[in-house]
Amino acid sequence: MALYKDYSDVELATLLREAEHVSNPAFAELYNRFWKKLLVVAMNRLGSMDEAEEVVQEVFYNLWKRRTSLTLVASPATYLATAVKYEIINRLAKIQRSAEYKRHAARHNQSTDNSTQESVGSREVRVIIADTVKALPEKCRIVYQLSRENGYTQNQIADKLNISSKTVESHLARAMKSLRTRLRHFQVFFL
């Protein structure tokens, strides 16, 4: 049996590609050479030993899984370091998504606690908006309704009503100012 410690990283990678058996000394040697170094890198980035161990374990698992189709452009050290880097990025993204989901769920739970109060407030706001829109001058009201209720762009409204874009902009500004004035005691930021 050859002493795999004497082989270079590239030679070990070549032997790894040719491996057919589950117990492969070339893989074991690569694992022993790089495990601690990769673990330190992962630990520094993730701040959790458990997460770091999972990342490094996943990288070596993928190395073994892809060993027959593996084409190393650079050295195994570079390949493994890059693989750890991307696995860390994926792990951090997953952690961030999980945290965002938890924050969203907490906000949702908090908001459903006040759902009756919000429902009444929402109805009240809708009534005020409807009354304010009805009180607008005719052209201003039409421009607002085409924009906010029908989803038209300013250019589409200008074409439809045969007025300039600046006039449309002016009507929308007037409508929004009226709505903000009427809703100033509500904390409404969607206007």
Coordinates of C-alpha atoms in Angstrom, one line a residue, residues 54-161:
E54 CA -21.7 21.2 8.4
V55 CA -20.3 23.4 5.6
V56 CA -17.0 21.5 5.5
Q57 CA -18.7 18.2 5.7
E58 CA -21.0 19.2 2.8
V59 CA -18.0 20.2 0.7
F60 CA -16.3 16.9 1.2
Y61 CA -19.5 15.0 0.6
N62 CA -19.9 16.9 -2.7
L63 CA -16.3 16.2 -3.6
W64 CA -16.8 12.5 -3.1
K65 CA -20.1 12.5 -5.0
R66 CA -18.6 14.3 -8.0
R67 CA -15.2 12.6 -7.9
T68 CA -15.6 10.8 -11.2
S69 CA -16.7 13.9 -13.2
L70 CA -14.4 16.3 -11.3
T71 CA -12.1 18.4 -13.4
L72 CA -9.8 20.4 -11.3
V73 CA -8.6 23.5 -13.2
A74 CA -6.4 24.5 -10.3
S75 CA -5.2 22.6 -7.3
P76 CA -7.5 20.6 -4.9
A77 CA -6.7 23.3 -2.3
T78 CA -8.1 26.0 -4.5
Y79 CA -11.1 23.9 -5.5
L80 CA -11.9 23.1 -1.8
A81 CA -11.5 26.7 -0.7
T82 CA -13.8 27.9 -3.4
A83 CA -16.3 25.2 -2.6
V84 CA -16.3 26.2 1.1
K85 CA -16.7 29.9 0.1
Y86 CA -19.8 29.2 -2.0
E87 CA -21.2 26.8 0.6
I88 CA -20.8 29.6 3.2
I89 CA -22.6 32.0 0.9
N90 CA -25.4 29.6 0.5
R91 CA -25.6 28.9 4.2
L92 CA -25.6 32.6 5.1
A93 CA -28.4 33.3 2.5
K94 CA -30.4 30.4 4.0
I95 CA -29.9 31.9 7.5
Q96 CA -30.9 35.3 6.3
R97 CA -34.0 33.9 4.5
S98 CA -35.0 32.1 7.7
A99 CA -34.5 35.2 9.8
E100 CA -36.6 37.3 7.3
Y101 CA -39.3 34.6 7.4
K102 CA -39.4 34.6 11.2
R103 CA -39.6 38.5 11.3
H104 CA -42.4 38.4 8.7
A105 CA -44.2 35.7 10.7
A106 CA -43.8 37.7 13.9
R107 CA -45.1 40.9 12.2
H108 CA -48.0 38.9 10.7
N109 CA -48.9 37.4 14.1
Q110 CA -48.7 40.9 15.7
S111 CA -50.8 42.4 12.9
T112 CA -53.5 39.7 13.2
D113 CA -53.9 40.5 16.9
N114 CA -55.1 44.0 16.0
S115 CA -57.1 42.9 12.9
T116 CA -60.5 44.1 14.1
Q117 CA -59.1 47.5 15.0
E118 CA -57.3 47.7 11.7
S119 CA -60.4 46.6 9.8
V120 CA -62.4 49.4 11.3
G121 CA -59.5 51.8 10.6
S122 CA -59.2 50.5 7.0
R123 CA -62.9 51.0 6.3
E124 CA -62.7 54.5 7.7
V125 CA -59.7 55.3 5.5
R126 CA -61.5 54.0 2.4
V127 CA -64.6 56.1 3.2
I128 CA -62.4 59.2 3.6
I129 CA -60.5 58.5 0.4
A130 CA -63.8 58.0 -1.5
D131 CA -65.3 61.2 -0.1
T132 CA -62.1 63.2 -0.9
V133 CA -62.0 61.8 -4.5
K134 CA -65.7 62.7 -5.0
A135 CA -65.0 66.3 -3.8
L136 CA -62.1 66.8 -6.3
P137 CA -62.7 68.9 -9.5
E138 CA -64.0 66.7 -12.3
K139 CA -60.7 66.6 -14.4
C140 CA -58.6 66.0 -11.3
R141 CA -61.0 63.2 -10.1
I142 CA -60.9 61.5 -13.6
V143 CA -57.1 61.7 -13.7
Y144 CA -56.8 60.3 -10.2
Q145 CA -59.2 57.4 -10.9
L146 CA -57.5 56.5 -14.2
S147 CA -54.1 56.5 -12.4
R148 CA -54.9 54.9 -9.1
E149 CA -58.0 52.8 -9.8
N150 CA -57.4 51.8 -13.4
G151 CA -53.5 51.6 -13.3
Y152 CA -53.0 54.0 -16.3
T153 CA -49.6 55.7 -16.6
Q154 CA -49.3 59.4 -16.9
N155 CA -48.7 59.2 -20.6
Q156 CA -51.7 56.9 -21.2
I157 CA -53.9 59.4 -19.2
A158 CA -52.6 62.3 -21.2
D159 CA -53.3 60.5 -24.5
K160 CA -56.8 59.4 -23.4
L161 CA -57.8 62.8 -22.2

